[in-house]
PDB file of C-alpha atoms in Angstrom:
ATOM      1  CA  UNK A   1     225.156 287.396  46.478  1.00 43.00           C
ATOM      2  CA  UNK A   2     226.534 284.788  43.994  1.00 44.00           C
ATOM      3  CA  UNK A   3     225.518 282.145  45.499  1.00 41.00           C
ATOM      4  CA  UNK A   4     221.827 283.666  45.833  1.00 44.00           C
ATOM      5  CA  UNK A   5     221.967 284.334  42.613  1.00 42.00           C
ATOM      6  CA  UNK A   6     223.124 280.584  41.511  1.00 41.00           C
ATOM      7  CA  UNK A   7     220.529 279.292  43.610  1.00 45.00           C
ATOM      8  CA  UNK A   8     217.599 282.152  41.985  1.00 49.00           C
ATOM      9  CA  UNK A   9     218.784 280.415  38.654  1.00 44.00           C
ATOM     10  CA  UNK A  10     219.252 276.701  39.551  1.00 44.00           C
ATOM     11  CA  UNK A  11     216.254 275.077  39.443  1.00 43.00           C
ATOM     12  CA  UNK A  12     213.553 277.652  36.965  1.00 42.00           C
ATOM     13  CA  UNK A  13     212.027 275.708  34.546  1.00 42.00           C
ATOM     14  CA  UNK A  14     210.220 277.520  31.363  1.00 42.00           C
ATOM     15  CA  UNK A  15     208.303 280.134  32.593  1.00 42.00           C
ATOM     16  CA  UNK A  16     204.516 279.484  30.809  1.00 42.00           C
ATOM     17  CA  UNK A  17     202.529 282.173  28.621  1.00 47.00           C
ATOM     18  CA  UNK A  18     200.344 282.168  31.486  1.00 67.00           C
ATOM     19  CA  UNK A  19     202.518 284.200  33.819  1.00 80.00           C
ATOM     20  CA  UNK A  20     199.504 286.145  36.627  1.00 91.00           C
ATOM     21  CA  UNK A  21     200.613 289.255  38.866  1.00 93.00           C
ATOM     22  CA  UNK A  22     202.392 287.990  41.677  1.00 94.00           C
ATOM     23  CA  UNK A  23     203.201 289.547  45.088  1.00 94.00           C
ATOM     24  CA  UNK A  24     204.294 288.952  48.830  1.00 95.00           C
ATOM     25  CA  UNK A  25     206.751 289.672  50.991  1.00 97.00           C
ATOM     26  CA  UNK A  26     210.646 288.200  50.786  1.00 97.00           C
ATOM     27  CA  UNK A  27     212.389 286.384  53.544  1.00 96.00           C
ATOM     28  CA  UNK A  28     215.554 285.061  53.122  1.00 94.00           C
ATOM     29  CA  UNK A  29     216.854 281.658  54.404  1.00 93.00           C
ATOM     30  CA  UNK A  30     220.557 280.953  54.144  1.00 89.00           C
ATOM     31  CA  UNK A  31     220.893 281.352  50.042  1.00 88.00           C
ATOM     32  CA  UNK A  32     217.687 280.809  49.412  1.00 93.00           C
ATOM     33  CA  UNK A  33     214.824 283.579  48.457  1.00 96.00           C
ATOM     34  CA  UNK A  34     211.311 283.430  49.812  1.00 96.00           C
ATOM     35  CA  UNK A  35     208.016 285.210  48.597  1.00 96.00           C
ATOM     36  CA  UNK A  36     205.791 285.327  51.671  1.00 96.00           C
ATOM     37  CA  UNK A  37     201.999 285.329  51.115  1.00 92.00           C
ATOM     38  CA  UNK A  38     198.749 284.512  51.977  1.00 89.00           C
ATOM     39  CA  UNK A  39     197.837 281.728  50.005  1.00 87.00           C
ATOM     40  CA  UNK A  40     198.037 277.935  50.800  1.00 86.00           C
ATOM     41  CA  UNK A  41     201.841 278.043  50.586  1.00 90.00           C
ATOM     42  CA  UNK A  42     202.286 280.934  52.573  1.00 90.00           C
ATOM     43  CA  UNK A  43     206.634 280.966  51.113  1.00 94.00           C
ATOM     44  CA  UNK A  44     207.661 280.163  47.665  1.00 96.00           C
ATOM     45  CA  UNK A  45     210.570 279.362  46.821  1.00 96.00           C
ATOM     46  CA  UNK A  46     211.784 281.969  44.002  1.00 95.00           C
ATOM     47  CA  UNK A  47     213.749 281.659  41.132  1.00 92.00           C
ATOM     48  CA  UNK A  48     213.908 283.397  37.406  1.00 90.00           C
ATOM     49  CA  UNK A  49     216.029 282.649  34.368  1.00 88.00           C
ATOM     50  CA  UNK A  50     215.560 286.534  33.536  1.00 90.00           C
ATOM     51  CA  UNK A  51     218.496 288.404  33.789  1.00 91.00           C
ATOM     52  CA  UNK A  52     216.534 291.777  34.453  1.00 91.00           C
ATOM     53  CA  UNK A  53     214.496 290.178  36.995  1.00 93.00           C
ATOM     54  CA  UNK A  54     217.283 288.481  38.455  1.00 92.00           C
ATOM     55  CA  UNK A  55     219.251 291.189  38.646  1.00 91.00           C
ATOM     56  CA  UNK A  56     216.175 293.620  40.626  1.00 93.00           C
ATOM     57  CA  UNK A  57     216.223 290.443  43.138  1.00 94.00           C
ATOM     58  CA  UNK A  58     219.315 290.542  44.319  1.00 92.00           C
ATOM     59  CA  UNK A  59     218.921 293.721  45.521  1.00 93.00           C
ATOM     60  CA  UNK A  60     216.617 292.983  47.788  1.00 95.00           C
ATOM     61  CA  UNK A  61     216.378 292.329  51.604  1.00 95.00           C
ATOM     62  CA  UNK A  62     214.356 290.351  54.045  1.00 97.00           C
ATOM     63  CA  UNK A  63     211.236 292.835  54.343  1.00 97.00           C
ATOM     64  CA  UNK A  64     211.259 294.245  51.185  1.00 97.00           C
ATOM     65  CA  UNK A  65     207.898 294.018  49.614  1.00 97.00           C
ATOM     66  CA  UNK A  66     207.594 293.428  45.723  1.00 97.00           C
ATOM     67  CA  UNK A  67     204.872 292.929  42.563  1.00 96.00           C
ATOM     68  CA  UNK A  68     205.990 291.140  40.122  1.00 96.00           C
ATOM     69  CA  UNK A  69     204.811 289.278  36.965  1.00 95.00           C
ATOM     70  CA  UNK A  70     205.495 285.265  37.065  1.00 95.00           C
ATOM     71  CA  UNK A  71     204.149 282.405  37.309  1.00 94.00           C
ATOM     72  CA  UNK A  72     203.494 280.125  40.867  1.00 92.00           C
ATOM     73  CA  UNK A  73     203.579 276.748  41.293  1.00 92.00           C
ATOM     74  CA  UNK A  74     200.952 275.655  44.311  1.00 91.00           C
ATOM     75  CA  UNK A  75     202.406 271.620  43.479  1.00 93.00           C
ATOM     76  CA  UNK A  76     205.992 272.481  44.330  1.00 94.00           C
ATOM     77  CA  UNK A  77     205.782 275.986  46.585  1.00 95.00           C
ATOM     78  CA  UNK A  78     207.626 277.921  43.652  1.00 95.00           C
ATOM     79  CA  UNK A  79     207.293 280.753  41.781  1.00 95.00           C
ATOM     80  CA  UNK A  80     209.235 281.966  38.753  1.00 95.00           C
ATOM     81  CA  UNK A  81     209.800 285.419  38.394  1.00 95.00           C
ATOM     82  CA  UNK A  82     209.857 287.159  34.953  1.00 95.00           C
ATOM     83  CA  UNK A  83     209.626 290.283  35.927  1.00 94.00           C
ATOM     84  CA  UNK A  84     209.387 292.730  38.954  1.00 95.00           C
ATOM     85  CA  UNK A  85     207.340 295.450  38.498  1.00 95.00           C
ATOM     86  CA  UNK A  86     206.937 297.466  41.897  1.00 95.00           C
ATOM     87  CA  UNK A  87     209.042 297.041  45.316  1.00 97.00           C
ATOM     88  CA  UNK A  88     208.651 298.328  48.474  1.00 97.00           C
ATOM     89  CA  UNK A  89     212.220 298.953  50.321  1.00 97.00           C
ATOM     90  CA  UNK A  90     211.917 298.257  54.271  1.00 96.00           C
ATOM     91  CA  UNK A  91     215.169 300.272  54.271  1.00 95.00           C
ATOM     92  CA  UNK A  92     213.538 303.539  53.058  1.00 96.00           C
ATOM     93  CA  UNK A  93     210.969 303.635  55.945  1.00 96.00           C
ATOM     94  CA  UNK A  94     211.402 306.037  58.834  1.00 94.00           C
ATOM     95  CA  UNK A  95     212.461 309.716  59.018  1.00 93.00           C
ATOM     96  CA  UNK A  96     214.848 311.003  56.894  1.00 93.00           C
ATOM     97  CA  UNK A  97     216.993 314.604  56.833  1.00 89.00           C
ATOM     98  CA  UNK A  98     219.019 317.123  54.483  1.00 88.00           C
ATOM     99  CA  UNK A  99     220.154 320.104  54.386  1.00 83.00           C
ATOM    100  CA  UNK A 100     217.127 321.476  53.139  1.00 84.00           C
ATOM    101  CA  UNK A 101     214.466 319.057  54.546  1.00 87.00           C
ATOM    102  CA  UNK A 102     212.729 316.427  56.825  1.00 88.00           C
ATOM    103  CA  UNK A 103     211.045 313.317  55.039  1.00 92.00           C
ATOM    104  CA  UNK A 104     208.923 311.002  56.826  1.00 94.00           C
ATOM    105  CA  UNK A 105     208.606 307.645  54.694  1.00 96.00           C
ATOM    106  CA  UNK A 106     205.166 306.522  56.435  1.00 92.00           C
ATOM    107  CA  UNK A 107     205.028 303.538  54.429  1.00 96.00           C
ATOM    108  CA  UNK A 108     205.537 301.485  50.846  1.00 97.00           C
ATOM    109  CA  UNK A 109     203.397 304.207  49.124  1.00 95.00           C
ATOM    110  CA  UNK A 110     203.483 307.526  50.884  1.00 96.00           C
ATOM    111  CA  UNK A 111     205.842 310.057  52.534  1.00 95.00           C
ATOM    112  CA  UNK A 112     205.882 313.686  53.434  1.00 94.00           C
ATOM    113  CA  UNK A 113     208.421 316.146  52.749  1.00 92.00           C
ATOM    114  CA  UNK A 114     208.735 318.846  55.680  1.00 89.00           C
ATOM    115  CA  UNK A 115     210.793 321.852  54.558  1.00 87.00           C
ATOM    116  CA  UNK A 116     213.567 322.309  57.427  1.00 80.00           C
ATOM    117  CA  UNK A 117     216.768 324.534  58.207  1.00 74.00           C
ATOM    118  CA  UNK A 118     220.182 323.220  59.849  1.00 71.00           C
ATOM    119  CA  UNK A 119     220.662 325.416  62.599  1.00 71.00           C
ATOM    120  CA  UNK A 120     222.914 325.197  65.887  1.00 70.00           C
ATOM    121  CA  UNK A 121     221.375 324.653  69.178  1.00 72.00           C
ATOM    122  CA  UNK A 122     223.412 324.485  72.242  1.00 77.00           C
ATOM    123  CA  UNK A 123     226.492 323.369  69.769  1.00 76.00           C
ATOM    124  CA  UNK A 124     224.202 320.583  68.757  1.00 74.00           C
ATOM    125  CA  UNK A 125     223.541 320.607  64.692  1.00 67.00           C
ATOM    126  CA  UNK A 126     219.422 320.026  64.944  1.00 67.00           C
ATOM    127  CA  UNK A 127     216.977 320.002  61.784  1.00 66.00           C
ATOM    128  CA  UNK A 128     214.052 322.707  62.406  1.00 67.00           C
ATOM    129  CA  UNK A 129     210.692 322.685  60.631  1.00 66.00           C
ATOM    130  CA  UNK A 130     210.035 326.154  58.660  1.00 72.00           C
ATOM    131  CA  UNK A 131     206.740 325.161  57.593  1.00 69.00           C
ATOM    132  CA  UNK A 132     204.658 322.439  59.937  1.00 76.00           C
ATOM    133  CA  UNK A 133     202.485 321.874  57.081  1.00 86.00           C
ATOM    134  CA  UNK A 134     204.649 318.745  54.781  1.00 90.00           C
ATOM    135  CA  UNK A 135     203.868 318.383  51.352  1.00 90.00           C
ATOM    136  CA  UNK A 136     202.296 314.520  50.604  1.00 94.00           C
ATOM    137  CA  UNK A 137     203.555 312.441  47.996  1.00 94.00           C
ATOM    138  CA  UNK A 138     202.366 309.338  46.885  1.00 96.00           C
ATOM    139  CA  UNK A 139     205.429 307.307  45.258  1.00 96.00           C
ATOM    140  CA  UNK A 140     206.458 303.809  43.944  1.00 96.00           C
ATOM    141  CA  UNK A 141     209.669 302.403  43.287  1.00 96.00           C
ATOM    142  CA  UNK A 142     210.388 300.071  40.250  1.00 95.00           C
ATOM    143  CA  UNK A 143     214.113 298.374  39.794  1.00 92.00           C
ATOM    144  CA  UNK A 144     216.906 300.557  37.651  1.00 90.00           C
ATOM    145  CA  UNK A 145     220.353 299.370  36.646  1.00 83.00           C
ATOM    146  CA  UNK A 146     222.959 299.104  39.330  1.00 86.00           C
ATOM    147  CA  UNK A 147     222.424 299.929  42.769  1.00 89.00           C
ATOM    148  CA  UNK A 148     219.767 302.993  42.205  1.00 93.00           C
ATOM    149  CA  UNK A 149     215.908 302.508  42.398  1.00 96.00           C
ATOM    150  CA  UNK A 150     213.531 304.667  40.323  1.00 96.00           C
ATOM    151  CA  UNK A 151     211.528 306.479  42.432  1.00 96.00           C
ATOM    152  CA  UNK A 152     208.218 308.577  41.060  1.00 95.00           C
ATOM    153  CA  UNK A 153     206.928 311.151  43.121  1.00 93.00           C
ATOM    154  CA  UNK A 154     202.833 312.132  42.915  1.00 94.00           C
ATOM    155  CA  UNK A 155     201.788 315.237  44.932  1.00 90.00           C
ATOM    156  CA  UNK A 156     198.164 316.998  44.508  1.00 86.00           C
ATOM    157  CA  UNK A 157     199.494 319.129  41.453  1.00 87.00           C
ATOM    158  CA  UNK A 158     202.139 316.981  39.646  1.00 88.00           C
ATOM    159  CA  UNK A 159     204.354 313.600  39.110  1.00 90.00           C
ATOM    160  CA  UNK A 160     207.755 313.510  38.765  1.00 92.00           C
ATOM    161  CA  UNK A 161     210.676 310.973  39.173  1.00 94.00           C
ATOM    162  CA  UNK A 162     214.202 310.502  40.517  1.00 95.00           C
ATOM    163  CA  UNK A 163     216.329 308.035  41.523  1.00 96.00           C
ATOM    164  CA  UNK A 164     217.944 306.664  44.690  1.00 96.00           C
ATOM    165  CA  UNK A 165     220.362 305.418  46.006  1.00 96.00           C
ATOM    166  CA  UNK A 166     221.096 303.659  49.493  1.00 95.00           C
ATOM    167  CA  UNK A 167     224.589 303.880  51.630  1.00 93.00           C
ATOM    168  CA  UNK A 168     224.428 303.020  55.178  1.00 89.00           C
ATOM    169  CA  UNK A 169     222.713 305.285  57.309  1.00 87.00           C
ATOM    170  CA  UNK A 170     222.388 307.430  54.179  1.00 95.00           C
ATOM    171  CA  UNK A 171     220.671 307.521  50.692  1.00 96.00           C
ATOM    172  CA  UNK A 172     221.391 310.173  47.570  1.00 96.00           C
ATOM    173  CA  UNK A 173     217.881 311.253  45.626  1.00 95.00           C
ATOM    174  CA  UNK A 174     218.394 312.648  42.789  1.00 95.00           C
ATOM    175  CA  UNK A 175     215.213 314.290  41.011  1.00 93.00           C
ATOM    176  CA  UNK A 176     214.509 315.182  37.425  1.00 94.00           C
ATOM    177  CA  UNK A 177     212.423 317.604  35.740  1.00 89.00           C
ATOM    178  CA  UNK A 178     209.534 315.973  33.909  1.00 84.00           C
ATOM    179  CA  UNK A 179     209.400 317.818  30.806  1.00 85.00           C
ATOM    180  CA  UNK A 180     213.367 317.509  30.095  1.00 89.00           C
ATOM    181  CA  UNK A 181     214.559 314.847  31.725  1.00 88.00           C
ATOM    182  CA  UNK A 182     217.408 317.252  33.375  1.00 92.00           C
ATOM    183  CA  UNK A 183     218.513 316.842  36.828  1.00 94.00           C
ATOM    184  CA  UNK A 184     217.200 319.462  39.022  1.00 93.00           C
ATOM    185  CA  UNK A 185     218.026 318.777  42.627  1.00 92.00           C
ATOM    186  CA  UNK A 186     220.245 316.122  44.910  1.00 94.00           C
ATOM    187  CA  UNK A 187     219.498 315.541  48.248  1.00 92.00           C
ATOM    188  CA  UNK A 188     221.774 314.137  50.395  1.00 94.00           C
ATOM    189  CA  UNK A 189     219.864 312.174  53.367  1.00 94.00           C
ATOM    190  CA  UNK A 190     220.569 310.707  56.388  1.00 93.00           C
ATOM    191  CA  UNK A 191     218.710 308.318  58.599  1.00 92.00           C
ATOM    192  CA  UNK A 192     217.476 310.510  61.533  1.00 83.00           C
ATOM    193  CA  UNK A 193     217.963 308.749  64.768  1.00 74.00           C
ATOM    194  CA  UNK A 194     215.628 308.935  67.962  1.00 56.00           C
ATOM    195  CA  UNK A 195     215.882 312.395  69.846  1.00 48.00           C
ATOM    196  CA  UNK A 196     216.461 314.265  66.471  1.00 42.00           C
ATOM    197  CA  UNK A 197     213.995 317.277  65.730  1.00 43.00           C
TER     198      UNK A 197
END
């Protein structure tokens, strides 16, 4: 990740007042970072001399989705990043369990949250629904400091936010309450694997 981030730095030039919304796709080739779109270039080469930004890109795999604010350059194939505003994290796609739930991550904007029960079935731990209907969220993810993502969470009757968190073949989301700021619940999830209920 040094190196990546040597070679984010190496070759950004001034970033200009002009800086427009940018947004694709990232690919990475040996220590180089991509931002696949659909434009003439189709991959930019990225770089930033923002520490924030820089810092929100290393994180980041091949996959991952991300707006950000920055500034392309059609001449060369670059783009300079000065900021990134929204990602979407291949790595939280899929179907997800607790002890207290089932979450189905349907895509880079909306999941549902199944309330579920650990029980033991034929000395197998399985995950049952106790409600079929899920609750919907709508949610986006913006960079945080160290390894955690800010997550906010938009059902029909409220938004709220949390963090998380990614291990492998687990994640931690925490949420908070709105109004205080106070944590009020930790899940613990783990990636649910094919034949799981």
């Amino acid at each position: 990740m040094r190196l990546l981030f040597f070679v984010l730095t190496l070759f950004t030039s001034a970033v200009v007042a002009s800086a427009q919304t940018v947004g694709g796709t990232v690919a990475l080739k040996g220590q180089q970072m991509f931002l696949k779109t659909d434009d003439p270039c189709n991959n930019y080469l990225v770089a930033s001399n923002n520490e924030t930004a820089l810092n929100a890109l290393i994180k980041l795999a091949p996959g991952d989705v991300i707006t950000a604010t920055g500034k392309k350059n059609p001449a060369h194939c670059t783009v300079a990043i000065e900021s990134v505003e929204y990602v979407g994290l291949r790595r939280l796609l899929g179907n997800w369990y607790s002890s207290e739930a089932v979450i189905n991550v349907q895509d880079f904007n909306s999941m549902k949250f199944y309330a579920a029960q650990k029980i033991s079935e034929n000395g197998n731990t399985v995950y049952k629904y106790i409600s079929q209907t899920p609750i919907e969220y709508s949610y986006s993810l913006i960079p945080s400091a160290g390894n955690e993502w800010v997550m906010f969470l938009s059902d029909s009757k409220s938004t709220t936010f949390g963090t998380i968190q990614f291990h492998r073949g687990s994640a931690v989301l925490k949420i908070y309450r709105s109004d205080t700021g106070a944590l009020n619940k930790t899940l613990i999830l783990y990636r649910m694997t094919t034949g799981k209920n």
